[in-house]
Amino acid sequence: MDPSTLLDAPSADAAVAYAGVLSTAVLVTLFHTPIMRSTSGIVHEHSLRAFLGLAACLANTASPVLTRLATDLKIAKTAVGRLAVGAGQATDMVTTLLIALGSMIWRDAGTDDDATAALAQPALTAAVLAVVAMSGFVSRAMAEWVDGRNPEGRRMRGFDLSLVALVAATLCWFSSALRLDVNMAAFLVGLAFPSEGRVSRLLVSKINLVLSSFVLPLYVAHVCLSLRQTTDDVEAAGLRKDEGFRVYVMDLPFPWWKVFFVTAMGTLGKLVGCTVAGLLRGLGWLEVLALGMLLNVKGYFHIYCALAAFEAGIITDKSFMAIIFMVALNVAATPMVGMAIASWARRSVQWRLMGLQHHDPNTELRLVVGLHGPQDVPTLAFLMEALRWGGGNGELAVYAVDMVQLTDQTAAAIVKGGGFDGVTVVDEEVSEMRKLIGEALDAYQADRGDGVRVRRLLALSSFPDMHSDICICAEDAMAALVLLPFHKRQREDGAMDGGHLGFRLVNQKVLQLAPCSVGILVDRGRGGGVQLLSDGAGPQQGVVVVFIGGADDREALTLASLMSKHSGVRLTALRVVQSATAQARARARTRLFESKSRRGAAEAASSASASALGQEELQMQVDDKFFAEFYRKHVGGTGSKAIGYLEKHVGDGAELVAVLRAVQAEYRLLVVGRGRDRRSVLTEGLEEWAECLELGPVGDILASTDFSSTASVLVVQQYDAMKHYKVIDEEFMPL
C-alpha cells in the first residue's frame, strides 16, 4: 500500500474510509459498558489497549478479499465498486497500521497502569518509530530499485527477488532484536511496499496461490480445532475436569448473542459512516448501503488479531470463537451484496447508450486506447489530454491496450505473471516495444497526473480475434470511446505507407462490433504529437470539426465540444451546407423518385427510394436542431471561451474537397464523422473512389497521401444502438 497518502489531502475514497472507521469507533465507545464487562462481555481485559484493539479490528476492511470479490463479480468498474475498493484499501491501511503500532507499543500490558507505563517509556516508543521509519524507507526504496532494473515485459531476475526477501527478513529480525512483535513488524514491512510495480504484483501472484489454497485454510482449521475451553467454562458447564482431558468449543453452550452483537456493531458502524459520506458525495440510498456492506467484509487478518488477543488474555475463548463465526457469516453474506450490485449495474448499463453524446459530463470519462507501438503515444496522448476536461473535474480513466500479434515466436515467449491471471511476453522485440510505450505513458501521466488514471493492458491475439479483446475491455470498463490508430503510417517524406492489413482488419471489426463510439486516428505528427499547455500560457493548437450531417457527424461535434473545454485547444466548427445548385439537384432527384413511384413496374424500388428520402429529411431536421443547440451553447453563448465558426456552401463532392484543402493548413487536427447514415448530394460518388471504406467517403479523402502532410485526422463513428438491440426501426427502440 502507500502510507504516504496519509499526509496528503483526503480523497473521496479516503473520506469514505475515515468516516467508516470513525463511526465504528464511536459505536464501540457508546457500547463500551457491555463490551468491557469482565464476566459476560466481549472483552475479558478491562484496559485501553483492549478497547482500542477491538475498535480497530471491527473497523478494519479485508481489502484483499474485497478486491478479489470485486474482480470476480466484475463490479470493480462500477462507481460503487471503484469507490469500495479504494476506500477498502485506505481503511485496511489505516487500521492495520494502528493495530501494528499499538501491539508493538502495548506489548504484554495487562492493566491500565502497565499500559500507561509502557507507553511512557521513551526507549520503547523511539524503537517503534525507528522500525516504522526504517521499514517505510528501505522497503519502498528496495522495491523501486528492483522495478527500475526489471522493466515491464522482461523476465524478473531471481537475484533481485532473493534480495527483496532478504531485506524484508532483515527488517523483521531487527524488530525481533528490539524485543518487539515480529509478526506486526512484518505487517509494517508489507504496508511500506508500493501498491504498484512489478515487485508487488509478482509477490502477490507467486504467494497468493499457496496462501489461499493451502496455508491460510490450514491455519484456520488449526486455530479452531486446537482451541480448548478454559477451566472456568468447563466447570460452569458441569463437565468433568480430568488431567489431560480436552473439552472443545463444540462441547459447550455457545453464546450466540456475542456473535450477533459483534456482527451488528461492525455492520452498523460501517453503514452509518458510509451513509453520511456517500450522501454528501451525492450517492443514492441503495448505493451507500451497498458501499457500507462491501466495506464491512472481514478476512484472515481478523482471525489473526482475534487469536493474538486470546493468547494475550484480552478476550476469552468464547469471544474468540464468536469473532470467528462473525467472520464466517460476513464472508458468506458479502458476495450476495456484490452480486446484487453487479446485477443492478448491468441493468443500468443495458438501458444506457454508450457514447460521447450520451456521456454525463459530471462523471469520469473513460477511454480505451489501442497502441501499435511507441510512435502512437504522442498524438493519442494529445487526444487524451484534450478530452480530459470533458469528464467531471478533469477526471480521465485510460485503458491503454498494447496490440501484439500472437505468433509462434510470441507464443513461445509467454510466461505467467503480472497478476492473478496475467501473462508476460519475454520476447525481446515485444518487451522493448512495451517498455518504450510504458515510458511514454509514464511521462504523460507524470506531467498531467492530477485526475488521470492510466491502466496498461495487453491484447495478445491473432489479428482475426484481436477485436474481441478490445471490445470486451470497452464493455467491462464501460468506456465511452475507443481510440485506435490508422493501419497506415506517415513516412519521412510525408506520404502514407502501404499499411498493415492485420491492423486494418482489427479496425474494421471494432467499428462493426464495438459496444461504444469508435475513433480512428490518422497520425501525421511523425511521432512528435502535439504539445498542450494546461494553463493556456503557450500557443493554442488548432482543431477543426467538419459537420455535414448524420449521427456520426453529431458524435464528432460532441467530441470536439469536449475538446474545446481545454484551454490549449482552439476549436473551429466548419459546417458544410448545400449551395443553391446542390439544392436544385436534390429537388430534381426527389421529383425523379416521385415520378418513378407512379409507375407500377418499379413500385418496390421506388418505395425504398421514397423511404430513403424520408430518412434524409428526418436526418436533416435532427442535424439542424442539434447544430443549433451547439451554436447556442458554444458559439453564440456568453462563455469565457468562444469557438470559431465557418459556414461553406458547396455544390458537389469536388467543391467539398476544395473547401477541406483550403482549411487544412491552418489546423493540426481535423475531426469528421464516418458518415454511415449520411445521405447527402455533397458526398455522392465519393464512395466509388474510396480506398479505405472503413473511414467513410470524407475520412478517406482526408487520410489520403495527397491531401495533407501536417494535419492529423480523427474519424468518429457513433455507437449504433439499433444494431445492439436488434430492432428494425427507431420506433421500437427500448430507450
XYZ file of N, CA, C and O in Angstrom, residues 6 98 161 205 227 389 410 436 465 498 509 545 572 574 583 651 665:
68
model
N -1.384 9.245 3.605
C -1.991 9.774 4.830
C -1.615 11.231 5.056
O -2.322 11.963 5.753
N -2.559 1.089 12.703
C -2.859 1.356 14.113
C -2.722 0.106 14.972
O -2.169 0.150 16.084
N 14.831 -10.770 -6.701
C 13.776 -11.259 -5.817
C 14.347 -11.797 -4.511
O 13.786 -11.575 -3.431
N 1.257 -12.523 -7.036
C 0.921 -13.629 -7.933
C 1.615 -14.921 -7.530
O 1.051 -16.006 -7.685
N -8.277 -25.267 19.870
C -8.683 -24.384 20.969
C -9.394 -25.189 22.044
O -10.359 -25.900 21.772
N -10.900 17.199 -20.013
C -11.813 18.112 -19.327
C -13.253 17.917 -19.755
O -14.134 18.657 -19.328
N 5.987 -15.353 -30.417
C 5.490 -14.745 -29.180
C 4.821 -15.782 -28.278
O 4.880 -15.666 -27.056
N 9.071 0.985 -24.143
C 9.010 2.345 -24.673
C 7.609 2.935 -24.520
O 7.453 4.122 -24.209
N -8.888 -12.234 -34.283
C -9.556 -12.306 -32.981
C -9.214 -11.140 -32.058
O -9.760 -11.062 -30.957
N 2.055 1.700 -47.181
C 1.023 0.765 -47.598
C 0.138 0.262 -46.481
O -0.970 -0.227 -46.730
N -13.338 -4.623 -37.756
C -14.197 -5.415 -36.868
C -14.591 -4.634 -35.624
O -15.710 -4.791 -35.118
N -13.638 20.830 -36.658
C -14.584 19.734 -36.789
C -15.473 20.020 -37.992
O -16.019 21.119 -38.132
N -12.603 25.205 -34.087
C -13.410 25.847 -35.115
C -14.405 24.826 -35.655
O -14.019 23.690 -35.984
N -16.744 23.846 -38.637
C -16.962 24.090 -40.061
C -18.217 23.346 -40.492
O -18.246 22.113 -40.528
N -29.003 22.157 -53.899
C -30.410 22.057 -53.522
C -31.289 21.784 -54.746
O -32.248 21.003 -54.668
N -21.507 22.681 -53.765
C -22.488 22.095 -54.657
C -22.303 20.619 -54.904
O -23.255 19.914 -55.232
N -4.374 23.573 -43.837
C -3.069 24.107 -43.445
C -3.126 24.896 -42.143
O -2.093 25.090 -41.490
